[in-house]
């Protein structure tokens, strides 16, 4: 691929914009030598205004999602993409969220531009556990874990029962819930199905990957160790 196309695909501008940047001498190699639009692609050696290029395609990011942000691009309010560099919205291949969290859910949210990877994480047959911390409006009654583990619980308007899920009560109104599938608003609907209202919801973990010390509202790119950790949870 030509350098100009690669840089445009990373969201730095249209091909025309990037061509202009070349003409203005803003695109150089690491030693400061001016590069040209059809120079061969050597991603790590390219600088724009002296700065290294954004990460190449094949990106996997983790965001510590705060409440109040939606995962939809079309929402008129605050969206999770507002928390990433603006260029990331312009990338080709497109960067998208790996599944979704509700506006009122916080925690681990992944993004990728790699369709196969996305599928591996969220496909119905993916074995990656998703771990949530739920705070309820009322006290736990004691029968919730058995209902969720039964493999027979049905959600409204669905034809197949939920897979068994593990619930661990933490105190009177808080519980950790491990899911092995991902249905629309699943946690809130599961609790609603057994007569509970979820007041707060936080995703702690996907596979073996937790937020660690990533502050709320911040993101980081995931490296190969992180990816290993993500899929280490595959058989958990
Ligand atoms: N289940 C929900 O109800 N909401 C989420 O955001 C994620 C899982």
Short mmCIF file of C-alpha atoms and ligand atoms in Angstrom, two decimals:
data_model
loop_
_atom_site.label_atom_id
_atom_site.label_comp_id
_atom_site.label_asym_id
_atom_site.label_seq_id
_atom_site.Cartn_x
_atom_site.Cartn_y
_atom_site.Cartn_z
CA UNK A 1 0.00 0.00 0.00
CA UNK A 2 1.17 3.52 -0.79
CA UNK A 3 2.14 5.65 2.16
CA UNK A 4 -0.44 8.31 1.29
CA UNK A 5 -3.28 5.78 1.39
CA UNK A 6 -2.05 4.24 4.63
CA UNK A 7 -1.94 7.62 6.37
CA UNK A 8 -5.36 8.62 5.02
CA UNK A 9 -6.76 5.28 6.25
CA UNK A 10 -5.47 6.08 9.73
CA UNK A 11 -7.84 9.07 9.77
CA UNK A 12 -5.33 11.90 9.21
CA UNK A 13 -7.52 13.29 6.41
CA UNK A 14 -8.73 12.52 2.91
CA UNK A 15 -6.18 11.37 0.39
CA UNK A 16 -6.10 14.95 -0.92
CA UNK A 17 -5.50 16.32 2.60
CA UNK A 18 -2.65 13.89 3.13
CA UNK A 19 -1.16 14.67 -0.27
CA UNK A 20 -1.12 18.33 0.80
CA UNK A 21 0.62 17.35 4.06
CA UNK A 22 3.32 15.63 2.00
CA UNK A 23 3.74 18.74 -0.17
CA UNK A 24 4.05 20.86 2.96
CA UNK A 25 6.87 18.60 4.17
CA UNK A 26 4.98 17.65 7.31
CA UNK A 27 5.52 13.95 6.76
CA UNK A 28 9.04 12.76 7.45
CA UNK A 29 10.95 9.71 8.54
CA UNK A 30 12.28 9.27 12.07
CA UNK A 31 15.48 11.09 11.10
CA UNK A 32 13.50 14.13 9.87
CA UNK A 33 13.96 13.45 6.11
CA UNK A 34 10.91 14.51 4.11
CA UNK A 35 8.90 11.58 2.72
CA UNK A 36 6.85 11.43 -0.49
CA UNK A 37 3.32 10.18 -1.11
CA UNK A 38 4.34 7.06 -3.00
CA UNK A 39 7.29 6.11 -0.77
CA UNK A 40 7.14 2.51 0.47
CA UNK A 41 5.26 1.93 3.67
CA UNK A 42 7.37 1.59 6.83
CA UNK A 43 4.83 2.44 9.52
CA UNK A 44 7.18 2.73 12.50
CA UNK A 45 9.56 5.04 10.65
CA UNK A 46 6.96 7.67 9.69
CA UNK A 47 6.39 10.94 11.54
CA UNK A 48 3.59 13.48 11.03
CA UNK A 49 4.60 16.89 12.35
CA UNK A 50 7.35 15.03 14.18
CA UNK A 51 4.97 12.61 15.92
CA UNK A 52 4.87 8.83 15.32
CA UNK A 53 1.82 7.54 13.45
CA UNK A 54 -1.18 6.19 15.33
CA UNK A 55 -1.28 2.44 15.73
CA UNK A 56 -1.61 0.46 12.49
CA UNK A 57 -4.71 -1.60 11.58
CA UNK A 58 -5.32 -4.67 13.74
CA UNK A 59 -6.04 -2.45 16.70
CA UNK A 60 -7.54 -3.64 19.98
CA UNK A 61 -8.27 -1.01 22.64
CA UNK A 62 -9.74 -1.12 26.11
CA UNK A 63 -11.73 1.82 27.50
CA UNK A 64 -12.76 2.22 31.12
CA UNK A 65 -16.25 3.35 30.21
CA UNK A 66 -17.89 5.82 32.58
CA UNK A 67 -21.66 5.94 32.94
CA UNK A 68 -23.43 8.55 30.79
CA UNK A 69 -21.87 7.55 27.45
CA UNK A 70 -23.59 5.44 24.78
CA UNK A 71 -21.93 3.03 22.38
CA UNK A 72 -23.99 4.21 19.40
CA UNK A 73 -22.37 6.53 16.86
CA UNK A 74 -25.78 8.04 16.13
CA UNK A 75 -26.71 9.07 19.65
CA UNK A 76 -27.03 12.86 19.92
CA UNK A 77 -25.62 12.79 23.48
CA UNK A 78 -22.18 11.80 24.74
CA UNK A 79 -20.76 8.74 23.02
CA UNK A 80 -17.83 6.49 23.89
CA UNK A 81 -15.94 7.65 20.79
CA UNK A 82 -15.76 11.11 22.41
CA UNK A 83 -13.27 9.52 24.82
CA UNK A 84 -10.89 8.42 22.03
CA UNK A 85 -8.76 10.65 19.77
CA UNK A 86 -11.06 12.21 17.10
CA UNK A 87 -8.95 10.64 14.32
CA UNK A 88 -10.01 7.18 15.47
CA UNK A 89 -13.53 7.79 14.10
CA UNK A 90 -12.13 8.34 10.63
CA UNK A 91 -10.11 5.14 10.35
CA UNK A 92 -10.49 2.58 7.59
CA UNK A 93 -11.02 -0.26 8.48
CA UNK A 94 -13.55 1.17 10.89
CA UNK A 95 -12.95 0.99 14.62
CA UNK A 96 -16.03 -0.31 16.41
CA UNK A 97 -16.99 -1.36 19.89
CA UNK A 98 -16.82 -5.06 20.69
CA UNK A 99 -20.43 -5.53 21.75
CA UNK A 100 -22.02 -2.72 23.74
CA UNK A 101 -22.55 -1.45 27.25
CA UNK A 102 -25.68 0.54 28.14
CA UNK A 103 -25.41 4.26 28.81
CA UNK A 104 -25.76 3.54 32.52
CA UNK A 105 -23.19 0.74 32.65
CA UNK A 106 -19.51 1.37 33.40
CA UNK A 107 -16.42 -0.80 33.03
CA UNK A 108 -14.47 -2.76 30.45
CA UNK A 109 -15.33 -1.85 26.87
CA UNK A 110 -13.21 -3.10 23.97
CA UNK A 111 -12.82 -1.61 20.49
CA UNK A 112 -11.30 -3.21 17.43
CA UNK A 113 -11.00 -2.76 13.68
CA UNK A 114 -10.43 -6.50 13.20
CA UNK A 115 -13.65 -8.28 12.22
CA UNK A 116 -12.33 -11.77 12.98
CA UNK A 117 -11.14 -10.76 16.42
CA UNK A 118 -14.47 -9.06 17.13
CA UNK A 119 -16.29 -12.22 16.14
CA UNK A 120 -14.03 -14.39 18.29
CA UNK A 121 -14.87 -12.24 21.33
CA UNK A 122 -18.62 -11.81 20.92
CA UNK A 123 -19.84 -14.71 18.76
CA UNK A 124 -22.61 -16.71 20.47
CA UNK A 125 -20.31 -19.70 20.70
CA UNK A 126 -17.48 -17.63 22.20
CA UNK A 127 -16.64 -19.09 25.58
CA UNK A 128 -15.32 -15.81 26.96
CA UNK A 129 -16.93 -15.09 30.33
CA UNK A 130 -18.14 -11.54 30.96
CA UNK A 131 -18.13 -10.58 34.62
CA UNK A 132 -20.47 -7.90 36.01
CA UNK A 133 -20.92 -6.28 39.37
CA UNK A 134 -24.61 -5.48 39.90
CA UNK A 135 -26.11 -3.31 42.62
CA UNK A 136 -29.80 -3.98 43.18
CA UNK A 137 -32.61 -1.75 44.41
CA UNK A 138 -33.69 -4.38 46.96
CA UNK A 139 -32.03 -7.05 49.05
CA UNK A 140 -31.15 -10.39 47.50
CA UNK A 141 -33.63 -13.08 48.53
CA UNK A 142 -31.30 -16.05 48.35
CA UNK A 143 -32.82 -17.90 45.39
CA UNK A 144 -31.18 -15.82 42.64
CA UNK A 145 -28.06 -17.96 42.14
CA UNK A 146 -30.11 -21.12 41.62
CA UNK A 147 -32.44 -19.41 39.13
CA UNK A 148 -29.54 -18.05 37.09
CA UNK A 149 -27.68 -21.39 37.19
CA UNK A 150 -30.74 -23.36 36.04
CA UNK A 151 -30.27 -23.02 32.28
CA UNK A 152 -34.06 -22.69 31.96
CA UNK A 153 -34.61 -18.99 32.67
CA UNK A 154 -36.33 -17.20 29.78
CA UNK A 155 -36.15 -13.50 28.93
CA UNK A 156 -39.18 -11.64 27.55
CA UNK A 157 -39.58 -11.96 23.78
CA UNK A 158 -36.88 -14.62 23.45
CA UNK A 159 -37.21 -18.19 22.24
CA UNK A 160 -34.24 -19.89 23.86
CA UNK A 161 -33.47 -20.12 27.57
CA UNK A 162 -30.42 -18.43 29.00
CA UNK A 163 -27.24 -20.41 29.42
CA UNK A 164 -26.41 -21.13 33.05
CA UNK A 165 -24.75 -18.11 34.69
CA UNK A 166 -22.96 -17.91 38.03
CA UNK A 167 -24.09 -15.42 40.66
CA UNK A 168 -22.03 -14.72 43.75
CA UNK A 169 -23.72 -12.54 46.41
CA UNK A 170 -21.28 -9.96 47.83
CA UNK A 171 -23.51 -8.26 50.37
CA UNK A 172 -27.25 -7.60 50.81
CA UNK A 173 -27.69 -5.78 47.50
CA UNK A 174 -24.57 -6.46 45.50
CA UNK A 175 -23.65 -9.50 43.47
CA UNK A 176 -21.06 -10.59 40.93
CA UNK A 177 -22.53 -12.27 37.86
CA UNK A 178 -20.58 -14.31 35.29
CA UNK A 179 -22.22 -14.65 31.86
CA UNK A 180 -21.19 -16.92 29.01
CA UNK A 181 -23.21 -15.22 26.28
CA UNK A 182 -24.17 -11.66 25.43
CA UNK A 183 -27.80 -10.75 24.84
CA UNK A 184 -29.34 -7.32 24.59
CA UNK A 185 -29.42 -5.63 28.06
CA UNK A 186 -28.85 -9.13 29.40
CA UNK A 187 -27.99 -8.42 33.03
CA UNK A 188 -30.79 -5.93 33.62
CA UNK A 189 -33.30 -8.21 31.87
CA UNK A 190 -32.13 -11.28 33.83
CA UNK A 191 -32.67 -9.53 37.12
CA UNK A 192 -35.99 -8.11 35.91
CA UNK A 193 -37.07 -11.67 35.00
CA UNK A 194 -36.70 -12.67 38.66
CA UNK A 195 -38.23 -9.51 40.10
CA UNK A 196 -35.17 -7.33 40.75
CA UNK A 197 -34.23 -3.88 39.54
CA UNK A 198 -30.55 -3.20 38.79
CA UNK A 199 -29.51 0.18 40.14
CA UNK A 200 -25.89 0.18 39.04
CA UNK A 201 -23.93 -2.08 36.72
CA UNK A 202 -20.21 -2.36 36.11
CA UNK A 203 -18.36 -4.80 33.84
CA UNK A 204 -15.25 -5.93 35.66
CA UNK A 205 -13.79 -8.43 33.24
CA UNK A 206 -13.97 -9.97 29.77
CA UNK A 207 -12.18 -13.32 29.54
CA UNK A 208 -9.12 -12.89 31.75
CA UNK A 209 -8.85 -9.15 31.08
CA UNK A 210 -9.61 -6.62 33.81
CA UNK A 211 -9.30 -2.82 33.91
CA UNK A 212 -6.24 -2.98 36.17
CA UNK A 213 -5.33 0.57 37.14
CA UNK A 214 -6.86 2.19 34.03
CA UNK A 215 -8.69 5.29 35.30
CA UNK A 216 -12.34 5.87 34.41
CA UNK A 217 -12.68 7.62 31.04
CA UNK A 218 -9.20 6.52 29.89
CA UNK A 219 -8.24 4.01 27.21
CA UNK A 220 -5.16 2.05 26.27
CA UNK A 221 -4.08 -0.12 23.35
CA UNK A 222 -3.86 -3.82 24.18
CA UNK A 223 -0.66 -5.67 23.35
CA UNK A 224 -0.07 -9.36 22.74
CA UNK A 225 0.19 -10.12 26.48
CA UNK A 226 -3.19 -8.44 27.03
CA UNK A 227 -4.67 -10.47 24.18
CA UNK A 228 -3.32 -13.68 25.73
CA UNK A 229 -4.92 -12.62 28.98
CA UNK A 230 -8.22 -11.90 27.25
CA UNK A 231 -8.39 -15.37 25.74
CA UNK A 232 -6.98 -17.10 28.82
CA UNK A 233 -10.54 -16.82 30.11
CA UNK A 234 -11.87 -18.73 27.10
CA UNK A 235 -12.22 -22.02 28.94
CA UNK A 236 -13.01 -20.50 32.34
N1 LIG B 1 -26.21 -6.25 30.48
C1 LIG B 1 -26.93 -5.13 30.62
O1 LIG B 1 -28.08 -5.16 31.03
N2 LIG B 1 -26.35 -3.96 30.31
C2 LIG B 1 -25.09 -3.86 29.87
O2 LIG B 1 -24.61 -2.76 29.61
C3 LIG B 1 -24.34 -5.05 29.73
C4 LIG B 1 -24.93 -6.23 30.05
#
